[in-house]
Each structure stands twice: as C-alpha cells, then as structure tokens.
Amino acid sequence: MKIAVIADPHFHDIDYRQGVGRGDRVAVRTLVDTSASTRVFNESFHATKALLDDIVRRGISLVIVAGDLTDDGQQSTMAAATALLADYSRRFGLRFVATAGNHDLYASHGRHQSKRFLNADGSHTLVTSDPAMAYGDSVERIVSDEMYCGGYGSAIPAMGAYGFFRSEDDRHWECPFGTDDRLEARTFEIASADGRTVRRMVDASFLVEPVDGLWLLSIDANVFEPKDGDLDERLEKSYHDSTDAGWNAMPRNKGFVLDWMKDVAARAKALGKRLVAFSHYPAIDPLNGTSADEAKLLNDTSFLRRTPLPEASKAVAATGIKVHLSGHLHINDTALFRDGDDWLVNIAVPSMVGFPPAYKVLEIGDRRLEVETVVVADVPGHDAAFAHYRVEVAREGTSAAVTEATSHADFLSRHLAEMVRHRYLPKEWPRDLAALVPHVNLGDLERLAETASPLSVTDALPLLASSARMAGDDWRALPFFEMIVDWYRLRKGREVALDFIDPLRIAAYRHLAARFAVGAWPEGCLQDRLASFMRMMMDWLASAPSRDFAVDLATGEVTSRDHLGRTVRRQTGSA
C-alpha cells in the first residue's frame, strides 16, 4: 500500500490576474517579493503539475496534502487549485485527502490579501481585496473580492472533496464531534487568555478509511485564539495567528482533539487498522536538538517561534499516535520523540516551492513503514517567469542571478541564497554578525579559531583586514556568505542538500568545525558564537539520513542507509 504525501504546494495561477481576467495580463508576482519570501510564487504553477505527474507515473493513486494547497487562500486561487486537483482525479483517478494550512483559511471570517503583479514594462500593479490598502510604489491598484482569503465556512467546503466531508465511497468517516459532517455540528468554544472573550470556531479534523484497513487521520492544528478585549470577531487583528502557534497551542485550546486522537489510536490498534496521522504543523522539534545553539547565535527566528515545545510533543505522543506527517516549515526532516513507553515519529515533508523540491512516498506494511524522499528537480516550464523577471531587474537595477538557473531545483537553490541575503541575514541575524559576513572568508574563520583571545566583531575586523588573504581555488578563499547559504541548505534539506553542495566544501566545513570544537572562549564572544554555528552544521551532517528510511511500527526504531550503504539508527529522543 503506497501513499504520496505532498506539503505546501502554495499553488498560484500565473495565467489569471484577479479583477482583470484570464488572457489579459499575466499574474506574475514580482521577483523582489519572491526574493524576500520563504517560498517562490510563480513557479508553483508548473511545479505542482510536475509533482502530480510524477505521482501518476509511479502508479500511486492516494495522495495526502499536508496543508497550504493555495498561495494565500484567495478565492480565485482556491478555485484554480481545486480545479487542478479535480482534473487529476478525473483523468488519472487520484484521491486526495487533506488538512487545511495557515495559508488556506483564516479563522471564521477570513482576511484581506494584497499582492503585487508585474506589468510588461517591469512596473507592478497592486491587486487587493482591501479598499483601504494604499498603492505603495505600485503604478496601479485593482480592488477585487477574488483576492479575499476565506474562513472555515468558505474554505472547507471548497476543499470538501479531500475528506473533509463524508463520501459514499469511504469505508468509514468520523470527526471529533461524531459522525455528523456538517460544519455547524463541528464547532467548539475558544477563549482569550484572560477568559473574557469567547468565540465559536470550527475544527476541521476528520478520520477517513478510503481503502480497507487504512485509517488516515487529518488533524486540524490551526488555532485561532482570540486576543484579549472586546474586538470585532470579523477582523484579522482580533486573533493570534495560527502560523507560529501550531501544536504548542493545541493542549490548551483543543484538548478535545487530543482526547479523540487517543481514542482513534486505541481503536485502530484493536481493529488492526494501519493508522497514519498528519497535520500542517510539526509535532516534534524540527531543529534536531539545535534549538539552544540557534537561540544563542541568532535573533528570534521563525524556526524557533514555530518549534514545538517538549510538552506539546509529549501530549501528542501520549495519544498513542505513532507516525505523524507535517508540512509548514518547507523542510526535509525526520525526528523521534520518546517519553517513557510513549514514542512518536514526525516526518516533515518538503515543499515544491522551497528548497529542496521534494515529496514523500510511504509504503505501509504490517510492522514497518518505508519512506522514500522523491526530489523533483526538473520541472517543464520552470523558467516561465524568467523573461518577466529580467524586465523587472533591468528597471530596478537588481540581480538577475536566479534567471540563470538550469532547473527548478537549481532555481530554488539560488532563491535560497537570495533569501539569505534579503531576509535571513537582515531580519534574523544579530546586526554585528550580519555586518561581518561580507568581509570574511573561510580562511578568516580558520584564523579566528586559532585566536585564543576572545574577540568581538569590532575587534576582529581590523585584525582580519591586516592578515594575508587567500585567493584562487583554495577553500580558504570561499566567502563566509557561501558557507551560510550551505548552512541553510543543510538546515532545510538534511541529506538531500548534499546533492547541491560540493563535497570539497563539506570537507572544509568539517575542518573548520573541528578547529572551533577544540577551542574554549567566554560565552558571547565572536569565536563562541561561531562555534555554535559550526556545531549546528555538524549536527545536521551527523544526524541520521532522512532521504529514505524505515520506521518499525512496534518499537519506533528509525533506520536508514547512509551514502556509504551503512545502516544508521536514529537515537532515542528528539534528535
């Protein structure tokens, strides 16, 4: 029994501009916005189709969608995305089972969306559902209701064919509230932190048996907690966004879902059902135990904000659910959590609009779950927006490096470098470290590792400027920026990232990490912070490969083969 698992397609229809129509002006998002985003936009149009084509070629008919099917839940985008999946169901017999992501809906009433689309001359037009939204530096503004992101009442019916409602072909269907699939029968009360503001919200979790013996548990881990105060329930600002909440907010706000999960797991075991659970959010720390070092090195990163706390992982493991699939972070990762006799494996599924472009294939046996990571590197039409980008960069005087990409995977790898330059370094890294990066190469890092006296960034710059610099092909001449980009590639892709990093670089990074590991400096100095950086990189390199592996469903043991063919076992604990 094989299942394909995809996450975060973020489908965007580049042929249709909201408020204008199809065939008039294309809906290509700006490269400036793309470079600063954690995902690409326009490339999703062809990438989603290439992903589904690959699934069809493999003869797989059951597909799990772990949230964020759409770009940002816009009404026209939701219609285009669901039409695409319906086409593949009609032509190839694919059956989709999904959960809603934080980009697919917002609370009960939805929220406004505003996007900038390129014009033929490289300028851009603002298309928005919000009449109060200012033009900014756009040359034109179009107000369209089609840009509005719906709430539960509109988004769940739009995705209803993906298991959210009972189908006559299903062997079994239920939700935490029973067997009534009407949304009005699937609501609960959620209160603000001070307990004074109470809202009624839909929970869209469900259990479906699409084929004999297989239970798919779709968990709605979106939590829209009201803010304190008597705020208008129709406004976005009245709720804490689910984006950073995830499983950390579930025990406090949706304990009834956890109780239901425990009941489902017990019944699945008693009835001999193969149970696979999934939600949009990871249930175990995806940083593989490096959270402390990341908190020490960087500012408040999105990864840290979205990291499940041990208490949340413990609550999920206590339900008896053994395997949980997640999306949201656009990473390739496998983590194991143990608490006494309870254990849980979280399989984080990558996205086709973030590095690395991949999905998972599960082969479910009685005692073992085999997992394959499938990289979809080549996407026909991957360069569909490149001509528009080149006009934009010519007008703006920015870089066109991403348009030199030779494949979809190469484009995403280049996009990650731009994201490091435009998003991660300026927004997440401490200002002094970010300022140091352009002035340092690997040879400079080696000299810092050999300097026993603790330094600040201010102390280090003149010292390094007076040192002889390596040039040419020597690894010491590699800019520190390139190492940081590779650091992010490993952070997001784990073993898959090794396909995109020169092995000579990996050898150089191991050498530097070893030099920093033997040093001892006061906490907070430059060398100590760089040592944290090196430790994290080595932790990701040393962690069990997460490309292809197996989970023993009786013991929780995770085993895989490394690049040398050796068996690697995941260690006990969140790793």
Coordinates of C-alpha atoms in Angstrom, one line a residue:
M1 CA 0.0 0.0 0.0
K2 CA 1.7 3.2 -1.2
I3 CA 0.7 6.8 -0.4
A4 CA 2.2 10.0 -1.8
V5 CA 2.5 12.8 0.7
I6 CA 2.8 16.4 -0.5
A7 CA 3.0 19.6 1.6
D8 CA 2.7 23.3 0.9
P9 CA 2.1 23.4 -2.9
H10 CA 1.1 27.1 -2.4
F11 CA -0.5 26.9 -5.9
H12 CA -0.7 30.2 -7.7
D13 CA -2.3 30.6 -11.2
I14 CA 0.1 32.8 -13.2
D15 CA -2.5 32.9 -16.1
Y16 CA -5.1 34.7 -14.1
R17 CA -5.0 38.2 -12.5
Q18 CA -7.8 38.8 -10.1
G19 CA -10.1 41.6 -11.1
V20 CA -8.8 41.6 -14.7
G21 CA -9.4 38.1 -16.0
R22 CA -7.6 35.4 -18.0
G23 CA -5.8 36.2 -21.2
D24 CA -5.4 39.9 -20.5
R25 CA -2.4 40.4 -18.2
V26 CA -0.5 37.6 -16.6
A27 CA -0.4 37.3 -12.8
V28 CA 3.4 37.1 -12.3
R29 CA 4.5 38.2 -8.8
T30 CA 7.5 40.4 -8.5
L31 CA 11.0 39.0 -8.1
V32 CA 11.6 41.5 -5.3
D33 CA 8.8 40.0 -3.3
T34 CA 9.9 36.4 -4.2
S35 CA 13.5 37.0 -3.1
A36 CA 12.3 38.1 0.4
S37 CA 9.8 35.3 0.8
T38 CA 10.3 31.8 2.3
R39 CA 8.7 30.4 -0.8
V40 CA 8.6 31.1 -4.5
F41 CA 5.3 32.1 -6.1
N42 CA 5.1 31.9 -9.8
E43 CA 7.0 28.7 -10.1
S44 CA 4.3 26.8 -8.1
F45 CA 2.1 26.8 -11.3
H46 CA 4.3 24.4 -13.2
A47 CA 5.9 22.7 -10.1
T48 CA 2.5 21.5 -8.8
K49 CA 1.7 19.9 -12.1
A50 CA 5.2 18.3 -12.4
L51 CA 4.7 16.9 -8.8
L52 CA 1.4 15.3 -9.7
D53 CA 2.7 14.0 -13.0
D54 CA 5.5 12.2 -11.1
I55 CA 3.0 10.7 -8.7
V56 CA 0.9 9.4 -11.6
R57 CA 4.0 7.9 -13.3
R58 CA 4.7 5.9 -10.1
G59 CA 1.2 4.5 -10.2
I60 CA 0.2 5.9 -6.9
S61 CA -3.5 6.9 -6.5
L62 CA -3.8 8.1 -2.9
V63 CA -2.3 11.5 -2.1
I64 CA -2.1 13.2 1.3
V65 CA -1.9 17.1 1.2
A66 CA -0.4 18.3 4.4
G67 CA -1.8 21.8 4.2
D68 CA -1.2 25.1 2.3
L69 CA -2.7 23.9 -1.0
T70 CA -3.1 27.5 -2.0
D71 CA -0.9 30.6 -2.3
D72 CA -2.8 32.6 0.4
G73 CA -6.3 31.3 0.3
Q74 CA -7.5 33.9 -2.3
Q75 CA -10.9 32.9 -3.6
S76 CA -9.8 32.7 -7.2
T77 CA -6.6 30.8 -6.2
M78 CA -8.6 28.3 -4.2
A79 CA -10.9 27.8 -7.3
A80 CA -7.9 27.3 -9.6
A81 CA -6.1 24.9 -7.2
T82 CA -9.1 22.7 -6.5
A83 CA -9.9 22.7 -10.3
L84 CA -6.4 21.4 -10.9
L85 CA -6.7 18.5 -8.4
A86 CA -10.2 17.7 -9.8
D87 CA -8.6 17.4 -13.2
Y88 CA -6.0 14.9 -12.0
S89 CA -8.8 13.0 -10.2
R90 CA -10.9 12.8 -13.3
R91 CA -8.1 11.9 -15.7
F92 CA -5.9 9.7 -13.5
G93 CA -8.1 8.6 -10.6
L94 CA -6.1 10.3 -7.9
R95 CA -7.8 10.6 -4.5
F96 CA -6.7 13.5 -2.3
V97 CA -7.0 13.6 1.5
A98 CA -6.0 16.9 3.0
T99 CA -5.7 19.2 6.0
A100 CA -6.0 22.9 5.9
G101 CA -2.9 25.0 6.3
N102 CA -2.5 28.5 7.8
H103 CA -2.4 29.9 4.2
D104 CA -5.7 28.2 3.2
L105 CA -8.0 30.0 5.6
Y106 CA -8.2 32.4 8.5
A107 CA -10.5 31.9 11.5
S108 CA -14.2 32.2 10.9
H109 CA -14.4 35.3 8.7
G110 CA -11.2 35.3 6.7
R111 CA -8.9 38.2 5.9
H112 CA -7.8 40.6 3.2
Q113 CA -4.9 39.7 0.8
S114 CA -2.8 42.1 -1.3
K115 CA -0.3 41.1 -3.9
R116 CA 1.9 42.9 -6.4
F117 CA 1.9 41.7 -10.0
L118 CA 4.4 42.6 -12.8
N119 CA 3.4 44.7 -15.8
A120 CA 5.0 44.4 -19.2
D121 CA 7.4 47.3 -18.5
G122 CA 8.7 45.9 -15.2
S123 CA 6.5 48.1 -13.0
H124 CA 3.9 46.5 -10.8
T125 CA 0.2 46.7 -10.1
L126 CA -1.3 46.1 -6.6
V127 CA -4.2 43.8 -6.6
T128 CA -6.0 43.7 -3.2
S129 CA -9.3 42.8 -1.6
D130 CA -8.9 45.7 0.8
P131 CA -10.3 49.1 -0.4
A132 CA -8.2 50.9 2.3
M133 CA -4.9 49.4 1.1
A134 CA -2.6 52.2 -0.2
Y135 CA -0.9 52.0 -3.6
G136 CA 2.6 52.0 -2.2
D137 CA 5.1 52.2 -5.1
S138 CA 2.8 50.4 -7.5
V139 CA 1.6 52.3 -10.6
E140 CA -1.9 51.0 -10.3
R141 CA -4.3 49.4 -7.8
I142 CA -7.1 46.9 -8.5
V143 CA -9.6 46.1 -5.8
S144 CA -11.2 42.7 -6.2
D145 CA -13.2 40.4 -3.8
E146 CA -11.5 37.5 -5.5
M147 CA -8.3 38.3 -3.5
Y148 CA -10.1 37.7 -0.2
C149 CA -9.0 34.7 1.9
G150 CA -12.0 32.9 3.3
G151 CA -12.6 31.5 6.8
Y152 CA -13.7 28.0 7.7
G153 CA -17.2 28.5 6.3
S154 CA -16.0 29.0 2.7
A155 CA -12.5 27.3 2.6
I156 CA -13.5 23.9 4.0
P157 CA -16.5 23.5 1.6
A158 CA -14.1 24.5 -1.3
M159 CA -11.8 21.7 -0.3
G160 CA -14.6 19.4 0.7
A161 CA -13.7 16.6 -1.8
Y162 CA -10.4 16.0 0.1
G163 CA -12.0 14.1 3.0
F164 CA -13.5 17.0 5.0
F165 CA -17.0 15.6 4.4
R166 CA -18.3 12.1 4.1
S167 CA -18.1 10.3 0.8
E168 CA -20.3 7.3 -0.2
D169 CA -17.1 5.5 -1.3
D170 CA -15.5 5.7 2.2
R171 CA -15.5 2.7 4.4
H172 CA -15.6 4.9 7.5
W173 CA -15.7 8.6 8.3
E174 CA -15.9 10.5 11.6
C175 CA -14.7 13.7 13.3
P176 CA -14.1 14.7 17.0
F177 CA -17.7 15.5 17.3
G178 CA -19.1 12.2 15.9
T179 CA -20.3 11.2 12.5
D180 CA -22.2 14.4 11.5
D181 CA -20.1 16.0 8.9
R182 CA -22.0 19.4 8.8
L183 CA -19.7 22.3 9.8
E184 CA -22.3 23.6 12.1
A185 CA -22.1 20.4 14.1
R186 CA -18.3 20.6 14.3
T187 CA -17.7 23.7 16.4
F188 CA -16.2 24.4 19.8
E189 CA -15.6 27.4 22.1
I190 CA -12.2 29.0 22.2
A191 CA -11.4 31.8 24.8
S192 CA -8.8 34.6 25.0
A193 CA -6.0 34.3 27.5
D194 CA -8.0 36.3 30.1
G195 CA -11.0 34.1 29.5
R196 CA -13.3 37.1 28.8
T197 CA -13.6 36.8 25.1
V198 CA -15.1 33.6 23.8
R199 CA -15.6 32.7 20.1
R200 CA -17.2 29.7 18.5
M201 CA -14.8 28.1 15.9
V202 CA -14.9 25.2 13.6
D203 CA -12.5 22.3 14.0
A204 CA -12.0 20.6 10.6
S205 CA -10.3 17.4 11.8
F206 CA -11.5 14.0 10.5
L207 CA -10.7 10.3 10.2
V208 CA -11.4 8.6 6.9
E209 CA -10.9 5.0 5.7
P210 CA -10.5 5.4 2.0
V211 CA -9.5 1.8 1.4
D212 CA -10.0 -1.3 3.5
G213 CA -7.7 -1.3 6.5
L214 CA -6.2 2.1 6.2
W215 CA -7.1 5.0 8.5
L216 CA -6.0 8.5 7.6
L217 CA -6.2 10.9 10.5
S218 CA -6.3 14.5 9.3
I219 CA -5.8 16.8 12.3
D220 CA -6.7 20.5 12.2
A221 CA -3.9 22.0 14.2
N222 CA -4.8 25.6 13.3
V223 CA -5.6 27.5 16.4
F224 CA -7.1 31.0 16.1
E225 CA -7.1 32.2 19.7
P226 CA -9.0 35.4 20.3
K227 CA -7.0 38.3 21.7
D228 CA -7.9 39.9 25.0
G229 CA -10.6 42.6 24.7
D230 CA -13.9 43.1 23.0
L231 CA -12.6 43.1 19.5
D232 CA -14.5 42.7 16.2
E233 CA -14.5 39.0 15.5
R234 CA -14.5 39.7 11.8
L235 CA -11.1 41.3 11.8
E236 CA -7.8 39.6 11.3
K237 CA -6.2 41.6 14.2
S238 CA -8.7 40.1 16.7
Y239 CA -6.9 36.7 16.7
H240 CA -3.4 35.3 17.4
D241 CA -2.3 34.0 14.0
S242 CA -2.0 30.2 13.9
T243 CA 1.3 30.5 11.9
D244 CA 3.5 30.4 15.0
A245 CA 1.1 28.6 17.3
G246 CA 0.8 25.1 15.9
W247 CA 0.9 22.2 18.3
N248 CA 2.1 24.4 21.2
A249 CA -1.4 25.9 21.3
M250 CA -3.3 22.6 20.9
P251 CA -3.4 21.2 24.5
R252 CA -4.7 24.5 25.9
N253 CA -7.2 25.2 23.2
K254 CA -8.1 21.9 21.6
G255 CA -7.7 19.3 24.2
F256 CA -10.8 17.5 22.9
V257 CA -8.9 16.8 19.7
L258 CA -6.1 15.1 21.6
D259 CA -8.6 13.0 23.5
W260 CA -10.2 12.0 20.2
M261 CA -6.8 11.1 18.8
K262 CA -6.1 8.8 21.8
D263 CA -9.4 7.1 21.2
V264 CA -8.8 6.7 17.5
A265 CA -5.3 5.2 18.1
A266 CA -6.7 2.7 20.6
R267 CA -9.5 1.6 18.2
A268 CA -7.0 1.4 15.3
K269 CA -4.8 -1.0 17.3
A270 CA -7.8 -3.1 18.4
L271 CA -9.2 -3.3 14.9
G272 CA -5.9 -3.9 13.1
K273 CA -6.1 -0.7 11.1
R274 CA -3.0 0.9 9.7
L275 CA -3.1 4.4 11.0
V276 CA -1.3 7.4 9.5
A277 CA -1.8 10.8 11.1
F278 CA -1.0 14.2 9.6
S279 CA -1.5 17.9 10.3
H280 CA 0.0 21.0 8.8
Y281 CA 2.4 21.7 11.8
P282 CA 5.3 19.6 13.1
A283 CA 4.7 17.9 16.4
I284 CA 8.4 17.5 17.3
D285 CA 11.3 20.0 17.3
P286 CA 12.4 20.1 13.7
L287 CA 15.8 21.6 14.6
N288 CA 17.1 18.2 15.7
G289 CA 18.2 19.4 19.1
T290 CA 20.0 22.5 17.9
S291 CA 17.4 25.0 19.2
A292 CA 19.6 26.1 22.1
D293 CA 22.5 26.9 19.8
E294 CA 20.2 28.7 17.3
A295 CA 18.7 30.8 20.1
K296 CA 22.2 31.6 21.3
L297 CA 23.5 32.6 17.8
L298 CA 20.6 34.3 16.2
N299 CA 17.7 36.6 17.0
D300 CA 14.1 35.4 17.3
T301 CA 13.9 33.2 14.2
S302 CA 10.8 31.8 12.6
F303 CA 12.1 28.3 13.2
L304 CA 12.4 29.0 16.9
R305 CA 9.0 30.6 17.1
R306 CA 7.4 27.5 15.4
T307 CA 9.3 24.9 17.3
P308 CA 7.1 22.5 19.3
L309 CA 7.9 22.5 23.0
P310 CA 8.6 19.2 24.7
E311 CA 5.3 19.5 26.5
A312 CA 3.5 19.6 23.2
S313 CA 5.4 16.6 21.8
K314 CA 4.7 14.7 25.0
A315 CA 1.0 15.4 24.7
V316 CA 0.9 14.1 21.1
A317 CA 3.0 11.0 21.9
A318 CA 0.7 10.2 24.8
T319 CA -2.3 9.8 22.4
G320 CA -0.7 6.6 21.0
I321 CA -0.3 8.1 17.5
K322 CA 3.0 6.7 16.3
V323 CA 3.6 8.3 12.9
H324 CA 2.8 12.0 12.2
L325 CA 3.4 13.8 8.9
S326 CA 3.7 17.6 8.7
G327 CA 4.5 20.5 6.4
H328 CA 4.6 24.2 7.2
L329 CA 8.3 24.7 7.5
H330 CA 9.2 23.5 4.0
I331 CA 12.0 21.2 5.3
N332 CA 13.1 17.6 4.9
D333 CA 13.4 16.1 8.4
T334 CA 12.6 13.1 10.5
A335 CA 12.5 13.4 14.3
L336 CA 11.8 10.8 17.0
F337 CA 10.4 11.7 20.5
R338 CA 10.3 9.3 23.4
D339 CA 8.7 9.7 26.8
G340 CA 8.7 6.5 28.8
D341 CA 6.8 3.9 26.8
D342 CA 5.3 6.6 24.5
W343 CA 7.0 7.4 21.2
L344 CA 6.3 9.5 18.2
V345 CA 8.0 9.9 14.8
N346 CA 7.4 13.2 13.0
I347 CA 8.1 13.1 9.2
A348 CA 8.5 16.7 7.9
V349 CA 7.6 16.9 4.2
P350 CA 9.4 19.4 2.0
S351 CA 7.7 21.7 -0.5
M352 CA 8.0 22.2 -4.2
V353 CA 8.2 26.0 -3.7
G354 CA 11.1 25.9 -1.3
F355 CA 14.5 24.1 -1.1
P356 CA 14.6 21.2 -1.5
P357 CA 11.8 20.5 -4.0
A358 CA 10.5 17.0 -2.9
Y359 CA 7.7 14.9 -1.6
K360 CA 7.4 11.6 0.3
V361 CA 6.2 8.2 -0.7
L362 CA 5.0 5.9 2.1
E363 CA 4.8 2.1 1.7
I364 CA 2.8 0.8 4.7
G365 CA 3.4 -2.8 5.9
D366 CA 2.1 -4.6 9.0
R367 CA 5.1 -3.8 11.1
R368 CA 7.2 -1.4 9.0
L369 CA 6.7 1.9 7.3
E370 CA 9.1 2.5 4.4
V371 CA 9.6 6.2 3.5
E372 CA 11.1 7.4 0.3
T373 CA 12.0 11.1 -0.4
V374 CA 11.4 12.0 -4.0
V375 CA 13.2 15.0 -5.4
V376 CA 11.6 16.6 -8.4
A377 CA 14.5 18.6 -9.8
D378 CA 13.3 19.1 -13.4
V379 CA 10.0 21.0 -14.0
P380 CA 8.9 21.7 -17.5
G381 CA 8.2 25.4 -17.7
H382 CA 10.3 26.2 -14.6
D383 CA 11.5 29.4 -16.4
A384 CA 8.1 30.7 -17.4
A385 CA 8.5 33.9 -15.4
F386 CA 12.2 34.5 -16.2
A387 CA 11.5 36.9 -19.0
H388 CA 9.3 39.0 -16.8
Y389 CA 12.0 38.9 -14.0
R390 CA 14.6 40.2 -16.4
V391 CA 12.5 43.2 -17.4
E392 CA 11.9 43.9 -13.7
V393 CA 15.6 43.7 -12.7
A394 CA 16.6 45.9 -15.7
R395 CA 14.1 48.5 -14.4
E396 CA 15.1 48.2 -10.7
G397 CA 18.8 47.6 -11.1
T398 CA 18.8 44.4 -9.0
S399 CA 20.3 41.0 -9.6
A400 CA 19.1 38.6 -12.2
A401 CA 21.2 35.6 -11.0
V402 CA 18.2 33.4 -10.3
T403 CA 17.2 33.6 -14.0
E404 CA 20.4 31.7 -14.9
A405 CA 19.0 28.6 -13.2
T406 CA 19.1 25.5 -15.3
S407 CA 16.4 23.6 -13.5
H408 CA 13.6 24.1 -10.9
A409 CA 15.9 22.7 -8.2
D410 CA 18.7 25.0 -9.2
F411 CA 16.3 27.9 -9.2
L412 CA 15.2 27.1 -5.6
S413 CA 18.8 26.7 -4.5
R414 CA 19.6 30.1 -6.0
H415 CA 16.4 31.6 -4.4
L416 CA 17.6 30.3 -1.0
A417 CA 20.8 32.3 -1.5
E418 CA 18.8 35.4 -2.3
M419 CA 16.6 34.7 0.7
V420 CA 19.6 34.6 3.0
R421 CA 20.8 37.9 1.5
H422 CA 17.4 39.7 1.7
R423 CA 15.6 38.0 4.6
Y424 CA 17.6 35.9 7.0
L425 CA 20.7 38.0 7.4
P426 CA 19.0 41.4 7.8
K427 CA 16.0 40.1 9.8
E428 CA 17.2 37.1 11.9
W429 CA 20.9 37.5 12.4
P430 CA 22.3 39.9 15.0
R431 CA 23.3 43.2 13.4
D432 CA 27.0 42.8 14.2
L433 CA 27.3 39.3 12.8
A434 CA 25.3 40.2 9.6
A435 CA 27.7 43.2 9.1
L436 CA 30.7 40.9 9.5
V437 CA 29.6 38.3 6.9
P438 CA 30.6 40.2 3.7
H439 CA 34.1 40.9 4.9
V440 CA 35.0 37.3 5.9
N441 CA 36.1 34.2 4.1
L442 CA 36.8 30.6 5.4
G443 CA 40.5 31.5 5.8
D444 CA 39.5 34.3 8.2
L445 CA 37.3 31.8 10.1
E446 CA 40.3 29.5 10.5
R447 CA 42.4 32.3 11.9
L448 CA 39.6 33.2 14.4
A449 CA 39.5 29.6 15.5
E450 CA 43.3 29.8 16.2
T451 CA 43.0 33.0 18.1
A452 CA 42.8 32.2 21.8
S453 CA 42.0 35.8 22.9
P454 CA 38.2 36.3 22.8
L455 CA 37.1 38.9 20.2
S456 CA 34.1 41.0 19.4
V457 CA 33.2 41.7 15.8
T458 CA 34.6 45.2 16.2
D459 CA 37.9 43.7 17.4
A460 CA 38.0 41.1 14.7
L461 CA 37.5 43.3 11.6
P462 CA 40.9 45.2 11.8
L463 CA 42.7 42.0 12.7
L464 CA 41.4 40.2 9.7
A465 CA 42.0 43.1 7.4
S466 CA 45.7 43.1 8.3
S467 CA 46.0 39.4 7.6
A468 CA 47.1 37.9 4.3
R469 CA 44.0 36.7 2.2
M470 CA 43.9 33.5 0.2
A471 CA 42.8 33.7 -3.4
G472 CA 42.0 31.4 -6.3
D473 CA 40.6 27.9 -5.8
D474 CA 41.8 27.3 -2.3
W475 CA 38.9 26.6 0.0
R476 CA 40.0 29.3 2.4
A477 CA 39.1 31.9 -0.3
L478 CA 35.4 30.9 -0.2
P479 CA 33.3 33.7 1.2
F480 CA 31.6 33.1 4.6
F481 CA 28.3 34.1 2.9
E482 CA 28.5 30.9 0.8
M483 CA 29.0 28.8 3.9
I484 CA 26.0 30.4 5.5
V485 CA 23.9 29.6 2.4
D486 CA 25.1 26.0 2.6
W487 CA 24.2 26.0 6.3
Y488 CA 20.7 26.9 5.4
R489 CA 20.6 24.3 2.7
L490 CA 21.5 21.6 5.3
R491 CA 19.1 23.1 7.8
K492 CA 16.3 22.7 5.2
G493 CA 17.3 19.7 3.2
R494 CA 19.4 17.5 5.5
E495 CA 20.9 14.7 3.4
V496 CA 19.2 15.9 0.2
A497 CA 21.2 19.1 0.5
L498 CA 24.4 17.2 -0.1
D499 CA 23.4 16.8 -3.8
F500 CA 23.7 20.6 -4.1
I501 CA 26.9 21.2 -2.1
D502 CA 30.4 20.5 -3.4
P503 CA 32.0 17.7 -1.3
L504 CA 35.1 19.7 -1.0
R505 CA 33.1 22.4 0.7
I506 CA 31.8 19.8 3.2
A507 CA 35.3 18.7 3.9
A508 CA 36.3 22.3 4.6
Y509 CA 33.4 22.9 6.9
R510 CA 34.2 19.7 8.9
H511 CA 37.8 21.0 9.2
L512 CA 36.7 24.4 10.5
A513 CA 34.2 22.8 12.9
A514 CA 36.9 20.6 14.3
R515 CA 39.1 23.7 14.9
F516 CA 36.4 25.6 16.7
A517 CA 35.4 22.5 18.7
V518 CA 38.8 22.3 20.5
G519 CA 38.8 26.0 21.4
A520 CA 37.4 27.5 24.7
W521 CA 36.2 31.1 24.8
P522 CA 33.9 33.1 27.1
E523 CA 30.3 32.8 26.3
G524 CA 29.1 35.5 23.9
C525 CA 32.4 36.4 22.2
L526 CA 32.7 36.1 18.5
Q527 CA 34.5 32.8 18.5
D528 CA 32.0 31.3 20.9
R529 CA 29.1 32.3 18.6
L530 CA 30.9 31.0 15.5
A531 CA 31.5 27.7 17.4
S532 CA 27.7 27.4 17.9
F533 CA 27.2 27.9 14.2
M534 CA 29.7 25.2 13.4
R535 CA 28.1 22.8 15.9
M536 CA 24.7 23.1 14.3
M537 CA 26.1 22.4 10.8
M538 CA 27.9 19.3 12.1
D539 CA 24.8 18.1 14.0
W540 CA 22.8 18.3 10.7
L541 CA 25.6 16.5 8.8
A542 CA 25.8 13.8 11.5
S543 CA 22.1 13.2 12.0
A544 CA 20.6 10.1 10.6
P545 CA 19.9 10.5 6.9
S546 CA 16.3 11.4 6.2
R547 CA 16.1 10.8 2.5
D548 CA 14.9 7.1 2.6
F549 CA 14.3 5.2 5.8
A550 CA 12.0 2.8 7.7
V551 CA 10.1 3.0 10.9
D552 CA 9.5 -0.1 13.0
L553 CA 5.8 0.4 14.0
A554 CA 6.2 -1.7 17.1
T555 CA 9.3 -0.1 18.6
G556 CA 9.7 3.3 16.9
E557 CA 13.2 2.4 15.7
V558 CA 14.1 4.5 12.6
T559 CA 16.8 3.0 10.4
S560 CA 18.2 4.1 7.0
R561 CA 21.2 3.7 4.8
D562 CA 23.8 6.4 4.6
H563 CA 25.6 7.3 1.4
L564 CA 28.1 4.5 2.1
G565 CA 25.4 1.9 2.5
R566 CA 25.8 1.6 6.2
T567 CA 22.8 1.2 8.5
V568 CA 22.1 4.2 10.6
R569 CA 19.7 4.2 13.6
R570 CA 18.0 7.3 14.9
Q571 CA 18.9 7.8 18.5
T572 CA 16.3 7.9 21.3
G573 CA 14.9 11.3 21.9
S574 CA 14.1 14.4 19.8
A575 CA 17.1 14.5 17.6

